[in-house]
Backbone as JSON Lines, residues from 0, in Angstrom:
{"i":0,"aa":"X","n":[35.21,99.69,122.88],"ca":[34.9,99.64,124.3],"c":[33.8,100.62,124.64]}
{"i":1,"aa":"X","n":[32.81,99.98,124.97],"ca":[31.64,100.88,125.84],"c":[32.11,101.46,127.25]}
{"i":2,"aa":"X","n":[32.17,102.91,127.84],"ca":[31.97,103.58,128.56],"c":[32.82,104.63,128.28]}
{"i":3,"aa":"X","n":[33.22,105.22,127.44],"ca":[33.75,107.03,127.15],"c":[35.52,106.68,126.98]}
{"i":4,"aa":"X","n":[35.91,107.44,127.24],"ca":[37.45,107.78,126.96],"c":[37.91,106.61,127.54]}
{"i":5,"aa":"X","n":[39.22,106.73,126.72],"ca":[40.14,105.69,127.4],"c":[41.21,106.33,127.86]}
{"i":6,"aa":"X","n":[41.32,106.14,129.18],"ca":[42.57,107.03,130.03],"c":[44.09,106.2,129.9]}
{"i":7,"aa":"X","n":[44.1,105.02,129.29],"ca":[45.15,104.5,129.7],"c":[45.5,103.05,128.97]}
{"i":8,"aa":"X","n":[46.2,102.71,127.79],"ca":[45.99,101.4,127.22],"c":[47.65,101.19,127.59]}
{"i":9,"aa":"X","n":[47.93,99.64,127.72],"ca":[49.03,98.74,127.95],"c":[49.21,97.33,127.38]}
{"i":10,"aa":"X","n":[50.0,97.38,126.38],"ca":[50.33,96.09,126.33],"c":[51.02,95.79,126.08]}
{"i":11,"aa":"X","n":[51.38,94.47,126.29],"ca":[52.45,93.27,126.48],"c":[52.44,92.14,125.65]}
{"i":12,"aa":"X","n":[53.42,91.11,125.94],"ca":[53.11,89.83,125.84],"c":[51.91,89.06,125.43]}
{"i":13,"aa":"X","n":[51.48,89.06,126.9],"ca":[50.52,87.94,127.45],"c":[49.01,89.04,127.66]}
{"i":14,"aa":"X","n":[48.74,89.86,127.5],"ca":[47.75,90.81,128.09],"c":[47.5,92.08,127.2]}
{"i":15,"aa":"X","n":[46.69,92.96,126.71],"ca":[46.05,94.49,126.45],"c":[45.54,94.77,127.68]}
{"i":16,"aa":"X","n":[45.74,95.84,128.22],"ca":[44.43,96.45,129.93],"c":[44.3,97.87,128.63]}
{"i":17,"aa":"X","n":[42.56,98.15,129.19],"ca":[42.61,99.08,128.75],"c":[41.6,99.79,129.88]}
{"i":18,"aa":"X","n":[42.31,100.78,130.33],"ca":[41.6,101.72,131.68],"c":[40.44,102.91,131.21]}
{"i":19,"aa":"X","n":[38.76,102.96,131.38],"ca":[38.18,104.22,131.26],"c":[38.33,104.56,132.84]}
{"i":20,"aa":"X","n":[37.38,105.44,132.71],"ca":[36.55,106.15,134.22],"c":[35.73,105.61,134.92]}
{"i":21,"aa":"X","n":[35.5,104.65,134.5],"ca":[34.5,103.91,135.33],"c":[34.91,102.13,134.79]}
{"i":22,"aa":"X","n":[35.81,101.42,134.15],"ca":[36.25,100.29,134.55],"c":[37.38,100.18,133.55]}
{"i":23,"aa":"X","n":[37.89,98.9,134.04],"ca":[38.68,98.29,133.38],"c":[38.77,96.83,132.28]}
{"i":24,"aa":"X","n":[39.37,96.74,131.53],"ca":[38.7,95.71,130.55],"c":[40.39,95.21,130.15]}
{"i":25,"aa":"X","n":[40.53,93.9,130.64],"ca":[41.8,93.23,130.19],"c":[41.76,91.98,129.05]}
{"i":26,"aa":"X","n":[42.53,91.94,128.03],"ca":[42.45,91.06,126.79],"c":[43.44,90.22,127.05]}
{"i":27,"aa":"X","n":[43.06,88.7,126.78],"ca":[44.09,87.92,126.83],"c":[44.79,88.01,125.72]}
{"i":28,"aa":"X","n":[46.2,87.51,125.7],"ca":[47.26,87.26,123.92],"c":[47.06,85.86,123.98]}
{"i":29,"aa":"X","n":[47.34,85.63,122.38],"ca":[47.83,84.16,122.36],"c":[48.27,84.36,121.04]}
{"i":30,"aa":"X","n":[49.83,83.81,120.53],"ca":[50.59,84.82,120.03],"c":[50.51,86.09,119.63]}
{"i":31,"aa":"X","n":[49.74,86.59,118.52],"ca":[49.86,87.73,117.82],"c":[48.67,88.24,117.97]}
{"i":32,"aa":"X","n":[47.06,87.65,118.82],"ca":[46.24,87.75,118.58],"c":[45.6,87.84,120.03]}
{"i":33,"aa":"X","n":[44.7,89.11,120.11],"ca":[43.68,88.89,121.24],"c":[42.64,88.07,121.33]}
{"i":34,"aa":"X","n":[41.89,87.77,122.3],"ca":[41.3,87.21,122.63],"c":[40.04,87.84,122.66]}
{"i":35,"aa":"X","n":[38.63,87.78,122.0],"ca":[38.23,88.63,121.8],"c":[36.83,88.88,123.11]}
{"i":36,"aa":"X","n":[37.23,88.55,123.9],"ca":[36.37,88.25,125.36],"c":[37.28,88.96,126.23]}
{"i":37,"aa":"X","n":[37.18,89.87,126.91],"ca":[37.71,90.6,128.0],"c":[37.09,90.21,129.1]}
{"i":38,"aa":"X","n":[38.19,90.24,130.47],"ca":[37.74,90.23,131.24],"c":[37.61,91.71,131.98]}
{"i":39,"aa":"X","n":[36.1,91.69,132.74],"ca":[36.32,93.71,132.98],"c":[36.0,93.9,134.39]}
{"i":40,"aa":"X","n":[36.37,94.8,135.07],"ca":[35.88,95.29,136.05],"c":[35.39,96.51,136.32]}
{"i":41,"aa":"X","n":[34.06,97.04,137.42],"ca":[33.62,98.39,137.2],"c":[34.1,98.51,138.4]}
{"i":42,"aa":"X","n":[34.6,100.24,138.49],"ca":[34.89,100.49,139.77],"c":[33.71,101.19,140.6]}
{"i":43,"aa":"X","n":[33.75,101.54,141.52],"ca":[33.25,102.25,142.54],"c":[33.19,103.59,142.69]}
{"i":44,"aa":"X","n":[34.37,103.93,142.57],"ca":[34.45,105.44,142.31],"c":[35.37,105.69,140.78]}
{"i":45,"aa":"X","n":[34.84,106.88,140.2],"ca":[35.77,107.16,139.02],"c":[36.99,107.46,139.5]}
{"i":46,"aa":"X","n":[37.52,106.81,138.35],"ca":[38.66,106.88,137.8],"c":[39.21,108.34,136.78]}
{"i":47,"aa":"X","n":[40.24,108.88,137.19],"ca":[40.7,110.4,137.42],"c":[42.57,109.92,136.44]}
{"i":48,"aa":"X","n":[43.55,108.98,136.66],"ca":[44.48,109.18,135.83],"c":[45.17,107.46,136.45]}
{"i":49,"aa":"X","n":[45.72,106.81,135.63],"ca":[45.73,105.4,135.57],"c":[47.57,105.65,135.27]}
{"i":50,"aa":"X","n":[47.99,104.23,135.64],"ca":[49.21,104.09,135.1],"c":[49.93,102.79,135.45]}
{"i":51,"aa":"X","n":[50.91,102.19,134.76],"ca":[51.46,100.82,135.21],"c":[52.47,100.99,136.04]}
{"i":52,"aa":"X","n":[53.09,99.88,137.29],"ca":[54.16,100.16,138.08],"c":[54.25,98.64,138.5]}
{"i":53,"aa":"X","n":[55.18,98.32,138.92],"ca":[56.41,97.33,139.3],"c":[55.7,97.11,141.23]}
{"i":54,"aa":"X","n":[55.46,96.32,141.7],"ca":[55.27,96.08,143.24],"c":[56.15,95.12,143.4]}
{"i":55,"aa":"X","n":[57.25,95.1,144.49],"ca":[57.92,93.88,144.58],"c":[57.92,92.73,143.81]}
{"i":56,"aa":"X","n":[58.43,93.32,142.4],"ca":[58.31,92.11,141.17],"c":[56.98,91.78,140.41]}
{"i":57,"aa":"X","n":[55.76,92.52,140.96],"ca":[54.95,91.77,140.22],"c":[54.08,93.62,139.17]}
{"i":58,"aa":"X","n":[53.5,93.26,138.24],"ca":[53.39,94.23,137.61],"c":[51.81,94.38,138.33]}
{"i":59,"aa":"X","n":[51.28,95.79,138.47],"ca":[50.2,96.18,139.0],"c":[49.53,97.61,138.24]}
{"i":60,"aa":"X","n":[48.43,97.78,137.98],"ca":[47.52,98.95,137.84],"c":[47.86,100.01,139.05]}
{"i":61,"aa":"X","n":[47.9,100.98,138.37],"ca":[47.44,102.12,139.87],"c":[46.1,103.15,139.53]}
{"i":62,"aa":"X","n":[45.65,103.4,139.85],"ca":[44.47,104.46,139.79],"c":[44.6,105.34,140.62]}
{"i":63,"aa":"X","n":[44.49,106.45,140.38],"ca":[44.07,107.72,141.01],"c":[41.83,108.01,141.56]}
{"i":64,"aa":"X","n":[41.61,107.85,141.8],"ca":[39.89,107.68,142.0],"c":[39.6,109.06,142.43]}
{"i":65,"aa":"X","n":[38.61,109.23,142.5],"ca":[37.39,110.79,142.61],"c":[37.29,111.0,144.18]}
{"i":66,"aa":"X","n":[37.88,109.6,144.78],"ca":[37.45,109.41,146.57],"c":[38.95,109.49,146.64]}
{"i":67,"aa":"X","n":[39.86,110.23,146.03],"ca":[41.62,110.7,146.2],"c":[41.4,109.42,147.21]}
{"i":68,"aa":"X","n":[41.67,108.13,146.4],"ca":[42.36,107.21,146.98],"c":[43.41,106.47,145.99]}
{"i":69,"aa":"X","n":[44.69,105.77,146.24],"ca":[45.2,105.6,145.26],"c":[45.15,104.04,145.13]}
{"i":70,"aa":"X","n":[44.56,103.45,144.24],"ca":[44.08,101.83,144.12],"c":[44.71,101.38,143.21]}
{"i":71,"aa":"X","n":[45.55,100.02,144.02],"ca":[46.48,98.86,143.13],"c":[45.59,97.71,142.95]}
{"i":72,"aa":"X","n":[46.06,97.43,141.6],"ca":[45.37,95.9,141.46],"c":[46.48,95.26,140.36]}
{"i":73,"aa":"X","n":[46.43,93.89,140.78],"ca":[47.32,93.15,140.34],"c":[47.02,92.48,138.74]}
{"i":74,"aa":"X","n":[47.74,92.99,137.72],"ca":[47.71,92.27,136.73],"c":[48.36,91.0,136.62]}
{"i":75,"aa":"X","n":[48.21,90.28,135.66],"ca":[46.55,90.64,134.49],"c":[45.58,89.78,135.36]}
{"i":76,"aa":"X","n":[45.16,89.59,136.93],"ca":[44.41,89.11,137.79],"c":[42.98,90.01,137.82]}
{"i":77,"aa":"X","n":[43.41,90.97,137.98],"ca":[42.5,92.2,138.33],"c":[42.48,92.04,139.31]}
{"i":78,"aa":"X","n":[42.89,91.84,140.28],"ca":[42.33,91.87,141.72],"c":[42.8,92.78,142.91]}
{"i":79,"aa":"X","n":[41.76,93.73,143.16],"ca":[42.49,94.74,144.06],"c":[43.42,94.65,144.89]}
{"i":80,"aa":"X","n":[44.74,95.13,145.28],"ca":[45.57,94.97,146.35],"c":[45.6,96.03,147.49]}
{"i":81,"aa":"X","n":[45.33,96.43,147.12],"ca":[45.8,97.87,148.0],"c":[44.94,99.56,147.28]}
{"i":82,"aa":"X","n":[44.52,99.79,148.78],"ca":[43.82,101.05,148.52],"c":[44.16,102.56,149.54]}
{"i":83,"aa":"X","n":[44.81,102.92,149.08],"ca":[45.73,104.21,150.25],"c":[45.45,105.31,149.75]}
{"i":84,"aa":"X","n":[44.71,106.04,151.2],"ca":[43.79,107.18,150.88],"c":[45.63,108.39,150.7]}
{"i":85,"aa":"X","n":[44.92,109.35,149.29],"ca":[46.29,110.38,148.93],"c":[46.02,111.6,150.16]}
{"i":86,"aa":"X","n":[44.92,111.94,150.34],"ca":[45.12,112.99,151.56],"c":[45.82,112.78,152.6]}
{"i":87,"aa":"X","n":[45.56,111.57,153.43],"ca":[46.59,110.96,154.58],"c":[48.13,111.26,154.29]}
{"i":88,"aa":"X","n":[48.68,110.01,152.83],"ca":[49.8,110.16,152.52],"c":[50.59,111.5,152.16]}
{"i":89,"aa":"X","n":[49.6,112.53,151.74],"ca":[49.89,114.13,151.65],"c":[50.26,114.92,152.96]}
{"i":90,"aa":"X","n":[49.77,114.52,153.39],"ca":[49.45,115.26,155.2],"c":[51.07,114.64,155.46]}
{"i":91,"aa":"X","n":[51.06,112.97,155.44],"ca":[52.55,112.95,156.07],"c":[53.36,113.96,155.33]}
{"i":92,"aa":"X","n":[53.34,113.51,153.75],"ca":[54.68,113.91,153.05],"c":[55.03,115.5,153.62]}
{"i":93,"aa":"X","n":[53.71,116.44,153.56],"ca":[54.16,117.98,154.84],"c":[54.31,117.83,155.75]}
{"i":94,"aa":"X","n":[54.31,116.74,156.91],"ca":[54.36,116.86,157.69],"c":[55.96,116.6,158.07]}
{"i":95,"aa":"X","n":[56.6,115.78,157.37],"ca":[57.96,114.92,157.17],"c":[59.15,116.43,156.25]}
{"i":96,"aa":"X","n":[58.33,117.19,155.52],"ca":[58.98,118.31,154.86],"c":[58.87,119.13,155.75]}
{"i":97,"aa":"X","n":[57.94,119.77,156.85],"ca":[58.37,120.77,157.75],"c":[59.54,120.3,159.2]}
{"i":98,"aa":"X","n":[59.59,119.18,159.4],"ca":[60.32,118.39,160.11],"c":[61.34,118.8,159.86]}
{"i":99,"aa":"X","n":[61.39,118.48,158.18],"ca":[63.23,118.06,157.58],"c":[63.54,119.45,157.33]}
{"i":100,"aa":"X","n":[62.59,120.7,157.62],"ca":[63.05,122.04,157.29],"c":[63.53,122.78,158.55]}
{"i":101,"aa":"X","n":[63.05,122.43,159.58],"ca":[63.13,122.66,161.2],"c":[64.54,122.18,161.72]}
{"i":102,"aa":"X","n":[65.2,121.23,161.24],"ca":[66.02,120.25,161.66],"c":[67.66,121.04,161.13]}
């Protein structure tokens, strides 16, 4: 894979994702064997620490980005779902902990 480190490899079944800093590159299976054509995407902002998670049943990418936003995309689609800035969600989580300390 062309572009530097790899922060993050996964696989399965049906799919390899393999996450750098600047995109993503997903391999199809077909039994025992990849597919040797990836499909890839570049992001926008780097990519900082990657990981897989569960969304209401369906399996998704998460990214951490350089613009502290935290970006879902839906495997093995690639297609962004959701982009939620971490400073906002930080601000609540203190804001919800001095609450629950007051109380």
């Amino acid at each position: 894979l062309n572009g530097g480190k790899v922060l993050m490899l996964h696989l399965c079944d049906s799919f390899l994702v393999a996450v750098q800093s600047t995109s993503c590159s997903l391999f199809l299976r077909h039994e025992d064997r990849l597919q040797p054509s990836a499909q890839t995407v570049k992001f926008s902002k780097r990519v900082l620490a990657a990981n897989i998670c569960e969304v209401t049943g369906e399996l998704c990418l998460y990214l951490l980005t350089s613009g502290l936003a935290l970006d879902f995309w839906a495997l093995p689609s690639l297609h962004q779902v959701a982009s939620l800035p971490v400073s906002q969600m930080a601000d609540g989580a203190i804001i919800s902990a001095v609450i629950a300390s007051d109380g």
